[in-house]
Coordinates of C-alpha atoms and ligand atoms in Angstrom, one line a residue:
M1 CA 0.0 0.0 0.0
A2 CA 1.4 3.4 -1.0
K3 CA 1.3 5.9 1.9
I4 CA 0.5 9.5 0.9
M5 CA 0.7 12.4 3.2
A6 CA -2.0 15.1 2.5
V7 CA -1.0 18.4 4.0
N8 CA -2.8 21.6 4.6
A9 CA -0.6 24.3 6.0
G10 CA -2.5 27.3 7.3
S11 CA -1.2 30.5 8.9
S12 CA -0.8 29.0 12.4
S13 CA -1.7 25.3 11.8
L14 CA -0.5 22.2 10.0
K15 CA -3.2 19.6 9.2
F16 CA -2.2 16.3 7.9
Q17 CA -3.7 12.9 6.9
L18 CA -1.7 9.8 6.0
I19 CA -3.7 7.9 3.5
G20 CA -3.2 4.4 2.1
M21 CA -3.6 4.3 -1.6
P22 CA -5.3 3.1 -3.8
E23 CA -7.6 1.8 -1.0
E24 CA -8.1 5.4 0.2
T25 CA -7.9 4.3 3.8
V26 CA -7.1 7.0 6.4
I27 CA -4.1 5.6 8.4
T28 CA -3.8 8.6 10.7
T29 CA -5.0 12.2 10.9
G30 CA -3.8 15.1 13.0
I31 CA -3.1 18.8 13.4
V32 CA -0.5 21.1 14.9
E33 CA -2.2 24.3 16.1
R34 CA -1.0 27.6 17.5
I35 CA 2.3 27.3 15.5
G36 CA 4.5 30.3 16.4
M37 CA 2.8 30.8 19.8
K38 CA 3.6 29.3 23.2
D39 CA 1.7 26.2 24.0
S40 CA 1.3 24.8 20.5
V41 CA -1.0 21.8 20.4
F42 CA -0.2 18.6 18.6
T43 CA -3.2 16.3 18.1
I44 CA -3.1 12.9 16.3
K45 CA -5.6 10.0 16.0
V46 CA -3.9 6.6 16.1
N47 CA -6.1 3.5 15.9
G48 CA -9.1 5.5 16.9
E49 CA -7.4 7.0 19.9
K50 CA -6.9 10.7 20.2
I51 CA -3.5 11.8 21.5
Q52 CA -2.9 15.4 22.4
Q53 CA 0.4 17.0 23.5
M54 CA 1.7 20.5 24.1
F55 CA 5.0 21.9 22.7
D56 CA 6.5 25.2 21.9
I57 CA 6.6 25.1 18.1
D58 CA 8.2 28.2 16.5
N59 CA 7.5 27.6 12.9
H60 CA 6.2 25.2 10.2
A61 CA 9.6 23.6 9.7
V62 CA 9.6 22.6 13.4
A63 CA 6.0 21.4 13.2
T64 CA 6.7 19.3 10.1
K65 CA 9.7 17.6 11.8
L66 CA 7.6 17.0 14.9
V67 CA 4.8 15.4 12.9
L68 CA 7.1 13.1 11.0
D69 CA 9.1 12.1 14.2
K70 CA 5.8 11.4 16.0
L71 CA 4.6 9.1 13.1
I72 CA 7.7 6.9 13.8
E73 CA 7.5 7.3 17.6
L74 CA 3.9 6.2 17.7
G75 CA 4.6 3.3 15.3
V76 CA 2.4 4.6 12.5
I77 CA 5.3 4.1 10.1
Q78 CA 8.7 2.4 10.7
S79 CA 10.7 4.8 8.5
F80 CA 10.2 7.9 6.3
D81 CA 10.8 5.7 3.2
E82 CA 7.2 4.4 3.6
I83 CA 5.9 7.9 2.6
E84 CA 5.7 7.8 -1.2
G85 CA 4.5 11.3 -1.8
V86 CA 3.3 14.4 -0.1
G87 CA 0.4 16.4 -1.5
H88 CA -0.1 20.0 -0.4
R89 CA -3.3 21.9 -0.5
V90 CA -2.3 25.2 -2.0
V91 CA -4.8 28.0 -2.0
H92 CA -4.0 29.9 -5.2
G93 CA -2.5 28.9 -8.5
A94 CA -4.1 31.9 -10.3
D95 CA -4.3 31.4 -14.1
V96 CA -0.8 30.1 -14.2
L97 CA -1.0 26.8 -12.3
T98 CA -4.4 25.6 -13.3
E99 CA -4.1 21.9 -12.4
S100 CA -2.3 19.8 -9.8
V101 CA 1.5 19.7 -10.4
L102 CA 4.7 18.0 -9.2
I103 CA 6.5 20.6 -7.2
T104 CA 10.0 21.6 -8.5
D105 CA 12.0 24.7 -7.9
K106 CA 10.1 26.2 -10.9
E107 CA 6.7 25.8 -9.3
I108 CA 8.1 27.2 -6.0
A109 CA 9.3 30.3 -7.9
I110 CA 5.9 30.7 -9.6
L111 CA 4.1 30.5 -6.2
E112 CA 6.5 33.1 -4.8
E113 CA 5.5 35.4 -7.6
L114 CA 1.8 34.8 -6.8
V115 CA 2.2 35.5 -3.0
D116 CA 0.6 39.0 -3.4
L117 CA -2.7 37.5 -4.5
A118 CA -3.2 35.6 -1.2
P119 CA -0.4 36.4 1.2
L120 CA -2.2 35.0 4.3
H121 CA -2.5 31.6 2.7
L122 CA 0.3 31.3 0.2
I123 CA 3.1 32.1 2.6
P124 CA 2.2 29.3 5.0
N125 CA 1.5 26.9 2.0
L126 CA 5.1 27.7 0.7
T127 CA 6.6 27.3 4.2
G128 CA 4.9 23.9 4.5
I129 CA 6.2 22.8 1.1
K130 CA 9.8 23.9 1.9
A131 CA 9.7 22.2 5.3
F132 CA 8.7 18.8 3.8
K133 CA 11.3 19.3 1.0
E134 CA 14.0 19.8 3.5
I135 CA 13.1 16.8 5.8
L136 CA 12.1 14.4 3.0
P137 CA 14.3 15.6 0.1
T138 CA 13.8 12.5 -2.0
V139 CA 10.0 12.3 -1.6
K140 CA 8.0 13.7 -4.5
Q141 CA 5.7 16.5 -3.6
V142 CA 2.5 17.7 -5.4
A143 CA 0.5 20.9 -5.2
V144 CA -3.3 20.7 -5.4
F145 CA -4.9 24.1 -5.9
D146 CA -8.1 25.5 -4.4
T147 CA -8.5 27.5 -7.6
A148 CA -7.9 24.7 -10.2
F149 CA -11.4 23.4 -10.5
H150 CA -12.6 26.9 -11.4
A151 CA -9.9 27.4 -14.0
H152 CA -12.3 26.6 -16.9
M153 CA -15.0 29.1 -16.0
P154 CA -16.2 31.0 -19.0
E155 CA -14.7 34.5 -19.5
E156 CA -18.1 36.1 -18.9
A157 CA -18.2 34.5 -15.4
Y158 CA -14.7 35.4 -14.3
M159 CA -14.5 38.9 -15.7
Y160 CA -15.3 41.8 -13.4
A161 CA -16.8 44.8 -15.2
V162 CA -13.8 47.0 -14.4
P163 CA -11.2 48.6 -16.7
Y164 CA -9.8 45.8 -18.8
D165 CA -6.3 46.9 -17.9
W166 CA -7.0 45.8 -14.3
Y167 CA -7.4 42.3 -15.6
E168 CA -4.6 42.3 -18.2
R169 CA -1.9 44.0 -16.1
H170 CA -2.9 43.2 -12.6
A171 CA -4.7 39.8 -12.9
V172 CA -7.9 41.2 -11.3
R173 CA -10.6 38.6 -12.1
K174 CA -12.6 35.9 -10.3
Y175 CA -10.5 32.9 -9.4
G176 CA -12.8 31.0 -6.9
F177 CA -11.8 28.8 -4.1
H178 CA -12.8 25.5 -2.3
G179 CA -12.3 24.0 -5.8
T180 CA -11.1 20.6 -4.5
S181 CA -14.2 20.3 -2.3
H182 CA -16.6 21.4 -5.0
K183 CA -15.0 18.9 -7.4
Y184 CA -15.1 16.0 -4.9
V185 CA -18.7 16.7 -3.8
S186 CA -20.0 17.2 -7.4
E187 CA -18.4 13.9 -8.6
R188 CA -19.5 12.0 -5.5
V189 CA -23.1 13.1 -5.8
A190 CA -23.1 12.0 -9.4
V191 CA -22.0 8.5 -8.2
L192 CA -24.7 8.5 -5.6
M193 CA -27.3 9.4 -8.2
G194 CA -26.0 6.6 -10.4
K195 CA -24.7 8.9 -13.1
E196 CA -21.5 10.2 -14.7
P197 CA -20.4 13.7 -13.6
K198 CA -20.6 14.7 -17.3
D199 CA -24.3 14.0 -17.2
V200 CA -25.3 16.0 -14.2
N201 CA -25.7 19.6 -13.3
V202 CA -25.1 20.4 -9.6
V203 CA -25.1 23.4 -7.4
V204 CA -22.8 22.8 -4.5
C205 CA -23.1 24.8 -1.2
H206 CA -19.8 24.5 0.7
L207 CA -20.8 26.0 4.0
G208 CA -18.0 26.1 6.6
N209 CA -16.3 29.0 8.3
G210 CA -15.4 30.0 4.8
A211 CA -18.3 29.3 2.4
S212 CA -18.9 29.3 -1.3
I213 CA -21.4 28.2 -3.8
C214 CA -20.5 26.5 -7.1
A215 CA -22.3 26.0 -10.4
V216 CA -21.1 22.7 -11.8
K217 CA -22.3 21.9 -15.3
G218 CA -21.5 18.4 -16.6
G219 CA -18.5 18.1 -14.2
V220 CA -17.1 21.6 -14.9
S221 CA -17.2 24.6 -12.6
I222 CA -18.8 27.4 -14.6
D223 CA -19.2 29.9 -11.9
T224 CA -18.6 30.2 -8.1
S225 CA -19.4 32.8 -5.5
M226 CA -15.9 33.5 -4.2
G227 CA -13.9 35.8 -6.4
F228 CA -10.5 37.5 -6.6
T229 CA -10.2 36.6 -2.9
P230 CA -12.3 34.4 -0.6
L231 CA -14.1 37.6 0.6
E232 CA -16.6 37.7 -2.2
G233 CA -19.9 35.9 -2.3
I234 CA -22.1 34.9 0.6
P235 CA -21.7 36.1 4.2
M236 CA -19.5 33.7 6.2
G237 CA -18.4 33.2 9.8
T238 CA -16.5 36.4 9.9
R239 CA -16.5 37.6 6.2
S240 CA -19.0 39.9 4.8
G241 CA -19.4 38.4 1.3
N242 CA -20.7 40.9 -1.3
I243 CA -21.2 44.5 -0.3
D244 CA -21.5 47.7 -2.3
P245 CA -17.8 48.5 -2.9
A246 CA -18.5 52.2 -2.2
V247 CA -19.0 51.3 1.5
I248 CA -15.3 50.9 1.8
E249 CA -14.3 54.5 1.2
Y250 CA -17.4 55.7 3.1
M251 CA -16.4 53.8 6.2
M252 CA -12.7 54.8 5.8
V253 CA -13.8 58.4 6.2
K254 CA -16.4 57.7 9.0
K255 CA -14.0 55.6 11.1
G256 CA -10.7 57.3 10.1
K257 CA -9.3 53.9 9.0
S258 CA -7.2 52.8 6.1
A259 CA -8.4 50.6 3.3
R260 CA -6.4 47.8 4.7
E261 CA -8.1 48.2 8.1
I262 CA -11.6 48.3 6.6
T263 CA -10.8 45.2 4.5
A264 CA -9.6 43.4 7.7
I265 CA -12.9 44.2 9.3
L266 CA -14.8 42.8 6.3
N267 CA -12.7 39.7 6.6
K268 CA -12.5 39.2 10.3
Q269 CA -15.4 41.0 12.1
S270 CA -18.3 40.7 9.7
G271 CA -20.5 37.9 8.5
Y272 CA -22.2 35.9 11.3
L273 CA -20.0 37.6 13.9
G274 CA -20.6 41.2 12.7
V275 CA -24.4 41.0 12.3
S276 CA -25.1 39.0 15.4
G277 CA -22.4 40.4 17.8
V278 CA -22.6 36.8 19.3
S279 CA -20.2 34.5 17.5
S280 CA -18.8 33.4 14.2
D281 CA -19.7 29.8 14.9
S282 CA -23.0 28.5 13.6
R283 CA -23.7 26.4 16.7
D284 CA -23.5 29.4 18.9
L285 CA -25.7 31.4 16.6
W286 CA -28.4 28.7 16.5
D287 CA -28.3 28.4 20.3
A288 CA -28.7 32.2 20.6
A289 CA -31.4 32.4 17.9
N290 CA -33.4 29.6 19.6
R291 CA -33.2 31.5 22.9
G292 CA -34.8 34.5 21.1
N293 CA -31.7 36.6 20.1
A294 CA -33.1 38.5 17.2
R295 CA -29.7 39.6 15.7
A296 CA -28.4 36.0 15.8
R297 CA -31.5 35.0 13.8
L298 CA -31.0 37.9 11.5
A299 CA -27.4 36.8 10.8
L300 CA -28.7 33.4 9.8
D301 CA -31.4 34.8 7.7
V302 CA -29.1 37.3 5.9
Q303 CA -26.9 34.4 4.9
A304 CA -29.7 32.0 4.0
K305 CA -31.2 34.6 1.7
R306 CA -27.9 35.2 -0.1
I307 CA -27.3 31.5 -0.4
A308 CA -30.8 31.0 -1.9
D309 CA -30.1 33.9 -4.3
Y310 CA -27.0 32.1 -5.6
V311 CA -28.6 28.7 -5.8
A312 CA -31.5 30.1 -7.8
S313 CA -29.2 32.0 -10.2
Y314 CA -26.9 29.0 -10.7
H315 CA -29.9 26.8 -11.3
C316 CA -30.5 28.9 -14.3
Y317 CA -26.9 29.2 -15.3
V318 CA -26.2 25.5 -15.4
G319 CA -29.4 25.1 -17.5
G320 CA -31.4 23.4 -14.7
A321 CA -29.8 21.7 -11.7
D322 CA -30.3 18.0 -11.1
A323 CA -29.1 18.4 -7.5
I324 CA -28.3 20.9 -4.8
V325 CA -25.6 19.6 -2.4
F326 CA -24.7 20.7 1.1
T327 CA -21.2 20.1 2.4
A328 CA -18.5 21.3 4.9
G329 CA -19.0 22.0 8.7
I330 CA -22.3 23.7 8.5
G331 CA -23.6 22.1 5.3
E332 CA -23.0 18.6 6.7
N333 CA -24.0 19.2 10.3
A334 CA -26.6 21.9 10.6
P335 CA -30.1 20.7 9.6
S336 CA -31.7 24.0 10.6
T337 CA -29.5 25.9 8.2
R338 CA -30.3 23.5 5.3
S339 CA -33.9 23.9 6.2
I340 CA -34.1 27.7 6.2
I341 CA -32.2 27.8 2.8
C342 CA -34.4 25.2 1.2
A343 CA -37.6 26.9 2.4
R344 CA -36.5 29.8 0.2
L345 CA -36.3 27.6 -2.9
T346 CA -39.9 26.4 -3.0
A347 CA -40.5 28.5 -6.1
L348 CA -38.0 26.1 -7.9
G349 CA -40.1 23.1 -6.7
V350 CA -37.5 22.2 -4.0
A351 CA -39.0 20.3 -1.1
I352 CA -37.0 18.5 1.6
D353 CA -38.2 15.9 4.0
E354 CA -37.5 17.3 7.5
A355 CA -37.1 13.8 9.0
K356 CA -34.5 12.9 6.4
N357 CA -32.8 16.3 6.9
E358 CA -32.3 15.5 10.6
C359 CA -28.8 14.0 9.9
R360 CA -25.2 15.0 10.4
G361 CA -22.0 14.0 8.6
V362 CA -23.5 11.3 6.4
E363 CA -24.3 11.0 2.7
R364 CA -28.0 11.3 2.3
L365 CA -30.8 12.3 -0.1
I366 CA -32.9 14.7 2.0
S367 CA -35.4 15.9 -0.6
T368 CA -38.9 14.4 -1.0
P369 CA -39.6 12.1 -4.0
D370 CA -41.6 14.9 -5.8
S371 CA -39.0 17.6 -5.3
K372 CA -38.1 19.1 -8.7
I373 CA -34.4 19.2 -7.7
Q374 CA -32.8 16.5 -5.6
V375 CA -31.2 17.9 -2.4
W376 CA -28.2 16.0 -0.9
V377 CA -25.9 16.1 2.0
V378 CA -22.4 14.9 1.0
P379 CA -19.5 15.2 3.4
T380 CA -16.5 16.7 1.7
N381 CA -13.1 15.0 1.5
E382 CA -10.4 17.3 0.2
E383 CA -7.7 15.0 1.5
V384 CA -8.7 12.1 -0.6
M385 CA -8.6 14.3 -3.7
I386 CA -5.1 15.5 -2.8
A387 CA -4.0 11.9 -2.3
R388 CA -5.5 10.8 -5.7
D389 CA -3.7 13.6 -7.6
T390 CA -0.5 13.0 -5.7
V391 CA -0.5 9.3 -6.6
R392 CA -1.3 10.1 -10.2
L393 CA 1.5 12.6 -10.6
I394 CA 4.2 10.8 -8.8
H395 CA 3.7 7.8 -11.0
A396 CA 3.3 9.8 -14.2
Ligands
LIG401 P1 -13.5 25.8 7.8 O1 -12.9 24.5 7.3 O2 -13.9 26.8 6.8 O3 -12.7 26.4 8.9 P2 -15.6 24.0 8.7 O4 -16.0 23.3 7.5 O5 -14.9 23.2 9.7 O6 -14.9 25.4 8.5 O7 -17.0 24.5 9.4 C1 -17.0 25.2 10.6 C2 -18.5 25.5 10.9 O8 -19.2 24.3 11.0 C3 -18.7 26.3 12.2 O9 -19.5 27.4 12.0 C4 -19.3 25.2 13.0 O10 -20.2 25.8 14.0 C5 -20.1 24.4 12.0 N1 -20.4 23.1 12.6 C6 -19.6 22.1 12.9 N2 -20.3 21.1 13.5 C7 -21.6 21.5 13.7 C8 -22.8 21.0 14.2 N3 -22.8 19.8 14.8 N4 -23.9 21.7 14.1 C9 -23.9 22.9 13.6 N5 -22.8 23.5 13.0 C10 -21.7 22.8 13.1

């Protein structure tokens, strides 16, 4: 069995899964959190048992070494030679790296050029790649991009109506994110429906802390709600999603803040958190709403309305959706959120069975037999997509 490490290096975390291929079995999974802070936390699941330890971990290189050493110490592997490939989730490939690639110095140089497009994500992604390269110099590494699935959107979907020079000279266009998840979920629902991806049109609602909707026509992403950055689209845990761009300058003047500061507020203090003043977490919001907190309920309704707007519009854009699919933390685990979204889609003939909808983290058809569009819950699995592409490319 080939063992592939799927890695997701965030700004202060390093998530990993060791996956046995081609069986696609999860051998172990874990995370290092609070990298660069005191009391970093290392968590790993071995044989169903969760082990948690605290360390001081200064940077991603130290975290990577710790993870690999722990795999040996805990008997998950006997030697590093067992790891055949490492696949990295990389947030942005822009329109240069439009599909998964083997990482050489050339790809690293390209990613370094792209850092400006997504500094918060690309810098840690690069640090993770370099750390694994240093410790496992002979093991092939692959980059799997969040943007890749959206690389074939039509021009009319990715162009913003701004001066053309902004696009040509500064690469301002819609890129879209969560592509690996949208691809997995749209392919998986086709299988569950007994069809080929090329034969189904799907609207995927990836609803986690970050959230985006994707229009998938015959297996291809033709539009998605996130844009130049992951700030565009629907309201999220702490992100505003779409607003009138004129609000930015208006609030800069009112608050005496810079564009950078206002953008940070739109990224970190808006969405669920901003509207409710309660929390960015959907569980807290539902708890508060159920106790009568009107602003918590408003935050949920604002988001549900915008999601329904996208779903309805993408239903038209794909030429009639065969399925609407919910995935990610909220999409998989929050029946109430699915319910208030679907209630806004009755004009499309969408009807869900509330008893079937009462499920968490499972693959399930939740629409009624006479619903005009099927509604599914499909847990996402970005790691398995990373492992599949890694195996394919290291053997190519
Ligand atoms: P990300 O990967 O973007 O950080 P996740 O996909 O992990 O986010 O989703 C996090 C969201 O999922 C949080 O808002 C959390 O409240 C929600 N969530 C997780 N489990 C549940 C649950 N059992 N019920 C409701 N919401 C849940």
